[in-house]
Short mmCIF file of C-alpha atoms in Angstrom, two decimals:
data_model
loop_
_atom_site.label_atom_id
_atom_site.label_comp_id
_atom_site.label_asym_id
_atom_site.label_seq_id
_atom_site.Cartn_x
_atom_site.Cartn_y
_atom_site.Cartn_z
CA MET A 1 135.16 137.61 -117.69
CA THR A 2 135.72 140.98 -120.32
CA ALA A 3 137.95 143.89 -119.12
CA ALA A 4 137.88 146.78 -121.38
CA GLY A 5 141.10 147.74 -123.31
CA THR A 6 142.65 144.16 -121.47
CA PRO A 7 143.48 141.51 -123.93
CA ILE A 8 142.34 137.95 -121.88
CA ALA A 9 144.23 134.95 -122.16
CA VAL A 10 142.96 131.44 -121.14
CA VAL A 11 145.18 128.90 -119.81
CA THR A 12 144.02 125.25 -119.65
CA GLY A 13 146.35 123.18 -117.02
CA ALA A 14 147.29 126.36 -115.14
CA SER A 15 147.36 124.26 -111.99
CA SER A 16 151.28 123.01 -112.32
CA GLY A 17 154.33 123.08 -113.89
CA ILE A 18 154.33 124.89 -117.30
CA GLY A 19 150.40 125.88 -117.08
CA ALA A 20 150.81 127.76 -114.08
CA ALA A 21 154.37 129.37 -115.19
CA THR A 22 152.39 130.86 -118.22
CA ALA A 23 149.58 132.40 -116.32
CA ARG A 24 152.37 134.08 -114.38
CA GLN A 25 153.87 135.23 -116.89
CA LEU A 26 151.24 136.39 -119.32
CA ALA A 27 149.68 138.74 -116.82
CA ALA A 28 153.00 140.28 -116.64
CA ALA A 29 152.61 140.79 -119.89
CA GLY A 30 149.80 143.02 -119.84
CA TYR A 31 146.80 140.32 -120.37
CA ARG A 32 143.64 139.46 -117.83
CA VAL A 33 143.90 135.38 -117.57
CA VAL A 34 142.03 132.77 -116.63
CA LEU A 35 143.12 129.95 -114.87
CA THR A 36 141.48 126.79 -115.48
CA ALA A 37 141.75 123.41 -114.08
CA ARG A 38 139.96 120.50 -112.32
CA ARG A 39 141.96 121.37 -109.04
CA LYS A 40 140.21 124.55 -107.83
CA ASP A 41 141.87 125.26 -104.42
CA ARG A 42 145.07 125.69 -107.10
CA ILE A 43 144.35 127.92 -109.46
CA GLU A 44 142.24 129.74 -107.13
CA ALA A 45 145.61 130.39 -104.92
CA LEU A 46 147.60 131.20 -108.13
CA ALA A 47 144.82 133.84 -108.81
CA ALA A 48 145.54 135.21 -105.51
CA GLU A 49 149.11 135.92 -106.09
CA ILE A 50 148.59 137.48 -109.42
CA ASN A 51 146.75 139.62 -108.30
CA GLU A 52 148.46 140.35 -105.20
CA ALA A 53 151.31 141.23 -107.70
CA GLY A 54 149.42 143.77 -109.31
CA HIS A 55 148.29 141.76 -112.35
CA GLN A 56 144.50 139.87 -113.24
CA ALA A 57 143.94 136.99 -112.97
CA THR A 58 140.40 134.81 -112.50
CA ALA A 59 140.26 131.07 -111.30
CA TYR A 60 138.21 128.61 -113.23
CA ALA A 61 137.16 125.05 -112.23
CA LEU A 62 137.68 123.22 -116.23
CA ASP A 63 137.65 120.01 -117.05
CA VAL A 64 138.22 119.28 -120.39
CA THR A 65 137.59 116.83 -120.88
CA ASP A 66 133.73 117.41 -120.01
CA ARG A 67 132.14 118.91 -122.74
CA ALA A 68 129.46 120.12 -121.22
CA ALA A 69 130.98 122.20 -118.94
CA VAL A 70 133.81 123.20 -121.48
CA ASP A 71 130.57 124.81 -123.86
CA GLU A 72 129.16 126.51 -120.78
CA PHE A 73 132.75 127.99 -119.80
CA ALA A 74 132.86 129.54 -123.06
CA THR A 75 129.40 131.20 -122.64
CA ALA A 76 131.41 134.04 -120.48
CA PHE A 77 133.66 135.19 -123.39
CA ARG A 78 132.20 137.68 -126.39
CA THR A 79 135.82 138.60 -127.25
CA LEU A 80 139.25 136.26 -126.26
CA ALA A 81 143.16 137.33 -127.63
CA VAL A 82 145.03 134.21 -126.93
CA LEU A 83 144.06 130.71 -125.63
CA VAL A 84 146.68 128.27 -124.42
CA ASN A 85 145.83 124.73 -124.70
CA ASN A 86 148.04 123.11 -122.17
CA ALA A 87 146.26 121.07 -120.07
CA GLY A 88 147.64 116.89 -121.03
CA GLY A 89 150.17 114.52 -119.65
CA ALA A 90 151.85 111.12 -120.02
CA LEU A 91 150.85 107.89 -117.74
CA GLY A 92 153.03 104.99 -118.49
CA ALA A 93 155.93 103.66 -120.33
CA ASP A 94 155.28 100.41 -121.00
CA PRO A 95 155.89 98.94 -124.52
CA VAL A 96 153.15 99.02 -127.00
CA ALA A 97 153.18 94.92 -126.40
CA THR A 98 151.87 95.39 -122.46
CA GLY A 99 150.42 98.90 -122.49
CA ASP A 100 147.40 99.78 -120.97
CA PRO A 101 144.88 100.74 -123.38
CA ASP A 102 143.12 103.14 -120.62
CA ASP A 103 146.36 104.75 -120.31
CA TRP A 104 146.22 105.20 -123.89
CA ARG A 105 142.61 106.01 -124.04
CA THR A 106 143.07 108.95 -121.07
CA MET A 107 145.90 110.68 -122.55
CA TYR A 108 143.92 110.42 -125.97
CA GLU A 109 140.99 112.35 -124.53
CA VAL A 110 143.56 115.17 -122.14
CA ASN A 111 145.88 116.09 -125.25
CA VAL A 112 143.06 115.98 -128.22
CA ILE A 113 139.97 115.69 -127.64
CA GLY A 114 140.58 117.83 -124.29
CA THR A 115 142.37 119.96 -127.07
CA LEU A 116 139.46 120.23 -129.47
CA ASN A 117 137.31 120.23 -127.17
CA VAL A 118 138.52 123.89 -125.94
CA THR A 119 139.17 124.94 -129.36
CA GLN A 120 135.81 124.46 -130.82
CA ALA A 121 134.37 126.32 -128.05
CA LEU A 122 136.59 129.01 -127.70
CA LEU A 123 137.35 129.29 -131.20
CA PRO A 124 134.82 132.54 -132.12
CA ALA A 125 135.72 134.66 -129.44
CA LEU A 126 139.04 134.22 -130.78
CA THR A 127 137.38 135.45 -134.64
CA ALA A 128 135.77 137.80 -133.02
CA SER A 129 138.61 139.84 -131.31
CA GLY A 130 140.18 140.32 -134.53
CA ASP A 131 143.65 138.96 -133.02
CA GLY A 132 143.30 135.85 -132.27
CA THR A 133 145.97 133.20 -130.62
CA VAL A 134 145.31 129.61 -130.36
CA VAL A 135 148.64 127.63 -128.60
CA VAL A 136 149.02 124.51 -128.58
CA LEU A 137 151.33 122.86 -126.19
CA SER A 138 152.81 119.45 -127.96
CA SER A 139 155.72 118.50 -127.39
CA THR A 140 159.67 116.55 -129.00
CA ALA A 141 157.38 113.20 -128.28
CA GLY A 142 155.09 114.88 -131.02
CA HIS A 143 157.63 114.93 -133.58
CA SER A 144 159.48 111.99 -132.98
CA THR A 145 159.42 108.82 -131.30
CA TYR A 146 161.00 106.53 -128.82
CA GLU A 147 160.46 103.60 -126.92
CA GLY A 148 158.18 103.32 -123.88
CA GLY A 149 156.19 105.84 -125.25
CA ALA A 150 154.29 104.87 -127.91
CA GLY A 151 151.11 106.13 -125.93
CA TYR A 152 151.90 109.27 -124.85
CA VAL A 153 153.74 109.99 -128.28
CA ALA A 154 150.62 109.06 -130.27
CA ALA A 155 148.09 111.88 -128.25
CA LYS A 156 150.69 114.27 -128.95
CA ASN A 157 151.37 113.82 -132.47
CA GLY A 158 147.46 114.22 -132.38
CA ALA A 159 147.69 117.64 -130.73
CA ARG A 160 149.94 118.40 -133.31
CA VAL A 161 148.52 117.42 -136.33
CA LEU A 162 145.08 119.24 -135.02
CA ALA A 163 147.36 122.55 -134.46
CA GLU A 164 148.73 121.86 -138.25
CA THR A 165 145.25 120.99 -139.71
CA LEU A 166 143.53 124.26 -138.33
CA ARG A 167 146.07 126.48 -139.46
CA LEU A 168 145.05 125.50 -143.03
CA GLU A 169 141.16 126.00 -142.15
CA ILE A 170 141.20 128.86 -140.87
CA VAL A 171 143.82 130.54 -142.84
CA GLY A 172 142.20 134.69 -144.16
CA THR A 173 140.93 135.29 -140.46
CA PRO A 174 142.41 136.96 -137.56
CA VAL A 175 143.54 133.93 -135.87
CA ARG A 176 146.82 132.50 -136.07
CA VAL A 177 147.98 129.10 -134.88
CA ILE A 178 151.23 128.41 -133.20
CA GLU A 179 153.16 124.95 -131.87
CA ILE A 180 155.32 125.21 -128.83
CA ALA A 181 156.77 121.51 -128.61
CA PRO A 182 158.57 121.22 -125.84
CA GLY A 183 161.29 118.93 -124.98
CA MET A 184 162.79 117.57 -121.40
CA VAL A 185 161.37 119.54 -118.75
CA LYS A 186 161.64 119.05 -115.06
CA THR A 187 158.61 119.82 -112.95
CA GLU A 188 157.04 119.37 -109.83
CA GLU A 189 154.61 116.86 -111.42
CA PHE A 190 155.42 115.52 -114.79
CA ALA A 191 156.89 112.97 -114.48
CA THR A 192 155.77 111.75 -111.19
CA THR A 193 152.29 111.80 -112.35
CA ARG A 194 153.22 109.60 -115.37
CA PHE A 195 154.94 106.87 -112.83
CA ARG A 196 152.05 107.04 -110.70
CA GLY A 197 153.95 108.77 -107.91
CA ASP A 198 157.03 106.12 -107.97
CA THR A 199 159.12 109.02 -107.06
CA ASP A 200 162.85 107.27 -107.92
CA LYS A 201 161.27 106.56 -111.52
CA ALA A 202 160.82 110.35 -111.75
CA ALA A 203 163.77 110.80 -110.55
CA LYS A 204 165.63 108.99 -113.42
CA VAL A 205 164.11 110.70 -116.50
CA TYR A 206 166.54 113.61 -115.23
CA ALA A 207 169.15 111.48 -113.87
CA GLY A 208 172.74 112.66 -114.76
CA VAL A 209 171.07 115.83 -116.60
CA ALA A 210 172.67 119.11 -115.70
CA GLU A 211 170.09 121.64 -116.54
CA PRO A 212 166.85 120.66 -117.91
CA LEU A 213 163.98 123.24 -119.15
CA THR A 214 162.23 124.58 -116.28
CA ALA A 215 158.65 125.43 -117.04
CA ASP A 216 159.87 129.35 -117.34
CA ASP A 217 161.87 128.53 -119.72
CA VAL A 218 158.44 127.09 -121.90
CA ALA A 219 156.07 129.53 -120.21
CA ASP A 220 158.82 132.17 -121.52
CA THR A 221 158.54 130.88 -125.15
CA ILE A 222 154.73 130.74 -125.21
CA THR A 223 154.88 134.35 -124.02
CA TRP A 224 157.06 135.59 -126.95
CA ALA A 225 155.73 134.10 -129.64
CA CYS A 226 152.16 135.51 -127.98
CA THR A 227 153.66 139.05 -128.47
CA ARG A 228 155.33 139.18 -131.34
CA PRO A 229 153.58 142.06 -134.13
CA PRO A 230 149.26 140.62 -135.54
CA HIS A 231 150.83 139.12 -138.62
CA VAL A 232 154.05 137.36 -137.27
CA ASN A 233 153.35 133.13 -136.73
CA ILE A 234 155.41 130.91 -135.08
CA ASP A 235 154.11 128.01 -136.37
CA LEU A 236 156.13 125.51 -134.62
CA LEU A 237 158.50 126.22 -131.80
CA VAL A 238 160.93 122.98 -130.50
CA VAL A 239 162.48 124.07 -127.11
CA ARG A 240 165.10 121.56 -125.48
CA PRO A 241 167.76 121.83 -123.27
CA ARG A 242 171.27 122.20 -124.60
CA ALA A 243 171.82 118.17 -123.31
CA GLN A 244 169.13 116.73 -125.11
CA ALA A 245 169.97 116.53 -129.02
CA SER A 246 166.60 114.51 -129.80
CA ASN A 247 164.58 112.01 -127.51
CA THR A 248 167.61 109.50 -127.07
CA LYS A 249 170.43 111.48 -127.20
CA VAL A 250 170.36 112.92 -124.11
CA HIS A 251 174.05 114.40 -122.50
CA ARG A 252 174.06 113.07 -118.69
CA GLU A 253 177.09 113.30 -116.30
CA LEU A 254 176.75 110.17 -113.88
#
């Protein structure tokens, strides 16, 4: 998975939403993108689309919570320019008193341990590049809590702290650590997955909001941050739709 003269970017969770949009935009920006996700058919179709557009992409089926598989994946890279830790997601919106511990555990495993697994495994290749970038997709949920969101908030806070701590620990090395924290983003799967296929509940999340963020909006911020000059580090970029002032203050036209 090397291409002489072409920087390589790995995007986790690239089968849909923000991950897929980021893969397209990084490829258009000149990176050879390596798409990872559990759904092999999705990333293979996306890689074909990117290649047909005249860019470079490779698909690799991967579960970021499987450390042995992640370590095997990492052996393919001598150097790596960009790692976008996008794999994650939310499950449920129950209060703390009745939340399902299995949901909390799953969110922590994917959002935090998955990010840890991939970052640890690929950090040597990122360092060897002489100009590596680690992106952690957290969420505004990781910066401010809201009712019914404690499990997801806890997981995204863990991802945020991972990014902050890694930046402190590797300062002086040729790797920068960027955190992108999106607010309300309307994608085809996020809310539907959170509510286990209940499309009515999913629709209520965005009800009356004229223009929530799109996956492309977030991918644009990621690509912009990754393409800054090497000495420029975007420590934290919070991006919300104009209609969202905070996690609990949203303008709705109902």
